[in-house]
mmCIF file with all atom_site columns, C-alpha atoms in Angstrom:
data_model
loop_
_atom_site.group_PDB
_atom_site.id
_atom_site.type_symbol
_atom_site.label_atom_id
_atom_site.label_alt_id
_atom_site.label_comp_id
_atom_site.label_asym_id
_atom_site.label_entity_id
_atom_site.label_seq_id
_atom_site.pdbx_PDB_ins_code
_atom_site.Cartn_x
_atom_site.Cartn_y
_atom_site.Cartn_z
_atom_site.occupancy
_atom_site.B_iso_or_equiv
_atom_site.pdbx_formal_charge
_atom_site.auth_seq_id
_atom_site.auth_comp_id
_atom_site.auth_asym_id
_atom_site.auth_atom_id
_atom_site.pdbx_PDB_model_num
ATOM 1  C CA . UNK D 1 1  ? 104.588 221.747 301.586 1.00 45.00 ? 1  UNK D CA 1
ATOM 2  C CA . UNK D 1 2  ? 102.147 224.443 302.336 1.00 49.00 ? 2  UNK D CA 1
ATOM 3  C CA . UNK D 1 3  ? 104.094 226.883 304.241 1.00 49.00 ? 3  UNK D CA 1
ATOM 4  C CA . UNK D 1 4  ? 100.979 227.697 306.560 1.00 51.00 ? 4  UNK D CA 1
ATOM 5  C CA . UNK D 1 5  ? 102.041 224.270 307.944 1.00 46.00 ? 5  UNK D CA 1
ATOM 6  C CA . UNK D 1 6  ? 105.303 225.490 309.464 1.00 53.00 ? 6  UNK D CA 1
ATOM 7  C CA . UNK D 1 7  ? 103.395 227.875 312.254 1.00 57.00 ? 7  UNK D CA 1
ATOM 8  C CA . UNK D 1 8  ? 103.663 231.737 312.589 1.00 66.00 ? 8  UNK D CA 1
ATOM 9  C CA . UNK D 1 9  ? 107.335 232.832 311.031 1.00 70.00 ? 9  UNK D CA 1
ATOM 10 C CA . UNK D 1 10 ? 106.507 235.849 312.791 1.00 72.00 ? 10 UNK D CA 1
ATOM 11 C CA . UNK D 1 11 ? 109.098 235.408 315.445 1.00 78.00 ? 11 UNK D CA 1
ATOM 12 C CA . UNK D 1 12 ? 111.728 235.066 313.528 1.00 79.00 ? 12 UNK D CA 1
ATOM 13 C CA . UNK D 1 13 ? 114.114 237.936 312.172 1.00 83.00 ? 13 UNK D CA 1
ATOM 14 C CA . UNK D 1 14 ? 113.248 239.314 308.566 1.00 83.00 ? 14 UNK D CA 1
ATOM 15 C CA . UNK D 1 15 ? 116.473 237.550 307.289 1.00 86.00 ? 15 UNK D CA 1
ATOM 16 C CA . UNK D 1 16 ? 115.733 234.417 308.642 1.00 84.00 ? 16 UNK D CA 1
ATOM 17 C CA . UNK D 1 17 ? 111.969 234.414 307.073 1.00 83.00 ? 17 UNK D CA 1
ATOM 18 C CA . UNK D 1 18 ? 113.452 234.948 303.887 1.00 87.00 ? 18 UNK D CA 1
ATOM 19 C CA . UNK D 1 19 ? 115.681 232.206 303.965 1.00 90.00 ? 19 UNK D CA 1
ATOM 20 C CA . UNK D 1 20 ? 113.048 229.653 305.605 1.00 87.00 ? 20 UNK D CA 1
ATOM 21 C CA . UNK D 1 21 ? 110.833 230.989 302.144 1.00 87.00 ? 21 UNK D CA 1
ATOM 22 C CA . UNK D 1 22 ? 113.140 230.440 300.378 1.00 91.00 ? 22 UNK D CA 1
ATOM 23 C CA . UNK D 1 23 ? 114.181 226.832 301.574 1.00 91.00 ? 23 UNK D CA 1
ATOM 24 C CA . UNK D 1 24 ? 110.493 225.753 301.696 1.00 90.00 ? 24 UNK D CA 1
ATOM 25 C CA . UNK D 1 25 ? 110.385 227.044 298.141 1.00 92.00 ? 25 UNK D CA 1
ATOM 26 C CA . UNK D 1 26 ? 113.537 225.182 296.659 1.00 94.00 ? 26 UNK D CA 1
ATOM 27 C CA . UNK D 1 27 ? 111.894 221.804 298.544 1.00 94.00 ? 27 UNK D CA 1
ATOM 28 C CA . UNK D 1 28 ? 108.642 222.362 296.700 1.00 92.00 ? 28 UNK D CA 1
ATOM 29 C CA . UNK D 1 29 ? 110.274 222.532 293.229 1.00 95.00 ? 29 UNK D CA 1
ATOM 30 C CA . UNK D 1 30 ? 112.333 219.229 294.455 1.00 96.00 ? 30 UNK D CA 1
ATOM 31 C CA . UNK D 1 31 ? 109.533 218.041 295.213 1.00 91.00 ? 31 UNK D CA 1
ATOM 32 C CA . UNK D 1 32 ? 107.071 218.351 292.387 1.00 90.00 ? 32 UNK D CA 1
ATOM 33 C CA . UNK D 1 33 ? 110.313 217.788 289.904 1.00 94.00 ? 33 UNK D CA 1
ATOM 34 C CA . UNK D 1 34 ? 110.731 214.308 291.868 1.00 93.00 ? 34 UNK D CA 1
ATOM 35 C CA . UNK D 1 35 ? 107.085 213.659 291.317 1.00 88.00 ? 35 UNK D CA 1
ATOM 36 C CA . UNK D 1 36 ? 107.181 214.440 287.414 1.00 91.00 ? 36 UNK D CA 1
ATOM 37 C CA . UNK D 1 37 ? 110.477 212.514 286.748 1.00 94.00 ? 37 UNK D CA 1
ATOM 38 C CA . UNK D 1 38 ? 109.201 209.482 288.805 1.00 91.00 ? 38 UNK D CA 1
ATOM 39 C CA . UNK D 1 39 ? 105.867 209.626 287.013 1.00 92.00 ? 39 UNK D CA 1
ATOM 40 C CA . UNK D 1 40 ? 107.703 209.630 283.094 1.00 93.00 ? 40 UNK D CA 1
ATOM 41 C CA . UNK D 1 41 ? 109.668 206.658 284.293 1.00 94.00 ? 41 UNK D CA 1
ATOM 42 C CA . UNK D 1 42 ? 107.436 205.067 285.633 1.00 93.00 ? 42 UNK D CA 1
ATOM 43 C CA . UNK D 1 43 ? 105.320 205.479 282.767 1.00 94.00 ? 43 UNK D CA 1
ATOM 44 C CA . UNK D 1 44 ? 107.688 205.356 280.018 1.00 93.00 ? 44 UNK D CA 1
ATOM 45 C CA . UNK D 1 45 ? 108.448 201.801 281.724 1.00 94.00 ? 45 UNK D CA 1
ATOM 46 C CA . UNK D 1 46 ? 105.483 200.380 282.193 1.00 94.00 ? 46 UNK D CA 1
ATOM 47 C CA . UNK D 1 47 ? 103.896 201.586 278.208 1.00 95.00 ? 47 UNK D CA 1
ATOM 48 C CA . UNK D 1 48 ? 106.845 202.239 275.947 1.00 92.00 ? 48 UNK D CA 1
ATOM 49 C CA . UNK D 1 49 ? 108.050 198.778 274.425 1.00 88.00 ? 49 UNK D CA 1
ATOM 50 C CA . UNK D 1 50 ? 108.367 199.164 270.695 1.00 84.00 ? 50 UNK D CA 1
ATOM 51 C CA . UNK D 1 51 ? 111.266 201.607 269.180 1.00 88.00 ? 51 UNK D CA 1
ATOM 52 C CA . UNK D 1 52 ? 110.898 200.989 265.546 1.00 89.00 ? 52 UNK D CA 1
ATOM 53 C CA . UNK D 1 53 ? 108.937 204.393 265.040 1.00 90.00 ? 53 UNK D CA 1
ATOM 54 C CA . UNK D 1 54 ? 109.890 207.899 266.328 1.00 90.00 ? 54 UNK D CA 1
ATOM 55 C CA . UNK D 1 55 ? 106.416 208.496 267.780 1.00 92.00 ? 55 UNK D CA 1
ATOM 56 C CA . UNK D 1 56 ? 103.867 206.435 270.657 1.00 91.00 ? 56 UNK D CA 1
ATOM 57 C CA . UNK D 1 57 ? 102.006 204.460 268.773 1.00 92.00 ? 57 UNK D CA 1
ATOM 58 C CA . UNK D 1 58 ? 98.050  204.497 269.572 1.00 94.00 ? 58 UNK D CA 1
ATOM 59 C CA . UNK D 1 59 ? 98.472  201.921 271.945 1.00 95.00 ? 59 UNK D CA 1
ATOM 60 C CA . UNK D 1 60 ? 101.403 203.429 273.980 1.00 95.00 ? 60 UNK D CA 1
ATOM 61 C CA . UNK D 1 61 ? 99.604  207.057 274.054 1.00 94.00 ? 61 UNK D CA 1
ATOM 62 C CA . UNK D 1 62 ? 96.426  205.343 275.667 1.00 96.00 ? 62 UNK D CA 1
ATOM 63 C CA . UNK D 1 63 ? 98.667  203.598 278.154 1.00 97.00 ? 63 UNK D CA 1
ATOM 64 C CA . UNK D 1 64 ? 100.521 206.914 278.837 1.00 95.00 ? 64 UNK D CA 1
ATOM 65 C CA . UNK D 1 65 ? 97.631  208.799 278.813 1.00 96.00 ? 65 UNK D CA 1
ATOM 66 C CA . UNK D 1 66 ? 95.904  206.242 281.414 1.00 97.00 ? 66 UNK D CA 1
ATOM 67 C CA . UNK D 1 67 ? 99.399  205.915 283.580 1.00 96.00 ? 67 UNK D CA 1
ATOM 68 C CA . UNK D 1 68 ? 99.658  209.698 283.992 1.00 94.00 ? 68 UNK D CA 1
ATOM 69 C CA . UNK D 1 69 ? 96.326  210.204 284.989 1.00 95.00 ? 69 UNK D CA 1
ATOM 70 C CA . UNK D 1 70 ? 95.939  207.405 287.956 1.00 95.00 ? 70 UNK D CA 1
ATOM 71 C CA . UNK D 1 71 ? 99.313  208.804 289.095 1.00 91.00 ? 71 UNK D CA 1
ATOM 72 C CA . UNK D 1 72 ? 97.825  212.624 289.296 1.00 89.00 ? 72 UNK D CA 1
ATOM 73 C CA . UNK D 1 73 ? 94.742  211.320 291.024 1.00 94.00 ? 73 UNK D CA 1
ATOM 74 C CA . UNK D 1 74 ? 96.495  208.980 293.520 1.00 92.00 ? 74 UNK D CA 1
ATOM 75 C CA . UNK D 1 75 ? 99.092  211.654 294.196 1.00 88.00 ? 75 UNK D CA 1
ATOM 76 C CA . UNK D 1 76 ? 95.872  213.828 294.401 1.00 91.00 ? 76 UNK D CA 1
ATOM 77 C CA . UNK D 1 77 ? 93.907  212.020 297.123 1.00 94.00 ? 77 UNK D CA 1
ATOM 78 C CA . UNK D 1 78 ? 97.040  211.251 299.251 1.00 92.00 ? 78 UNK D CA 1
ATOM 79 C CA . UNK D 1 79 ? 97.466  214.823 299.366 1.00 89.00 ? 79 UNK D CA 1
ATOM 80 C CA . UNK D 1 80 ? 94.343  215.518 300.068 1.00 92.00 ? 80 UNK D CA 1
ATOM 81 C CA . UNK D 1 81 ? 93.881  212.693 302.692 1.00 92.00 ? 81 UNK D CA 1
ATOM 82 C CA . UNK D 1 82 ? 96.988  214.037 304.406 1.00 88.00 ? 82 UNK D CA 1
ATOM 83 C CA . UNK D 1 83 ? 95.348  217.455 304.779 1.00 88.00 ? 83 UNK D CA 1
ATOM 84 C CA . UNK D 1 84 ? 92.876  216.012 306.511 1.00 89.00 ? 84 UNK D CA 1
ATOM 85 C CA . UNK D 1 85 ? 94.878  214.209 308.838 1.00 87.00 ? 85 UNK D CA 1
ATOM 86 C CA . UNK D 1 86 ? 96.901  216.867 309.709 1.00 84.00 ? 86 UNK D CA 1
ATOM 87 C CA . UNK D 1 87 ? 93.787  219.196 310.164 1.00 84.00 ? 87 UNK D CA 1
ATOM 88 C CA . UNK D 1 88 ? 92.247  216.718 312.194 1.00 79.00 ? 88 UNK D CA 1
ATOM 89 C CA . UNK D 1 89 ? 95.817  216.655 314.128 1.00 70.00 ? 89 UNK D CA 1
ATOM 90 C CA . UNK D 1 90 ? 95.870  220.109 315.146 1.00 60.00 ? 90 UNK D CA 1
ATOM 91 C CA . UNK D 1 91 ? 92.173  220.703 316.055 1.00 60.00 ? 91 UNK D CA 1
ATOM 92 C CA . UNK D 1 92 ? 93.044  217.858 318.483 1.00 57.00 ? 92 UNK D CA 1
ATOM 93 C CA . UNK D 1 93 ? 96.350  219.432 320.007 1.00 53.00 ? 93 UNK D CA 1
#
């Protein structure tokens, strides 16, 4: 969450703009550690199906490889589409 979202902290104490910081900053690590564990499984899941070998085969890396990087870019443009909505949201307020 970008924390320019939230409005002016300004009228709040010093203490208390600290500890929203600091909350917005423990929900961003959630956050992106939700996205990263959701992406392995999902991953993992949808490429991994042979355990005879200690490594990905060829096969499996490509499909990793490929699974990872739709994930990033669709995680990407939702992001970036939200922006937009929300920008478009508060030139309109």
């Amino acid at each position: 969450m970008d924390k320019s979202m939230l409005g002016d902290l300004s009228s709040l104490t010093e203490e208390d703009q600290v500890k929203m910081t600091t909350m917005i900053d423990q929900l961003q690590i959630r956050d992106s550690l939700r996205m990263y564990n959701s992406l392995v499984e999902r991953c993992f899941t949808d490429c991994v199906d042979n355990f005879q070998r200690q490594t990905l085969g060829k096969q499996e890396e490509t499909c990793v490889r490929r699974c990872a990087e739709k994930f990033l870019k669709h995680s990407m443009r939702v992001g970036l589409r939200f922006s937009e909505l929300n920008s478009g949201k508060a030139t309109t307020d």
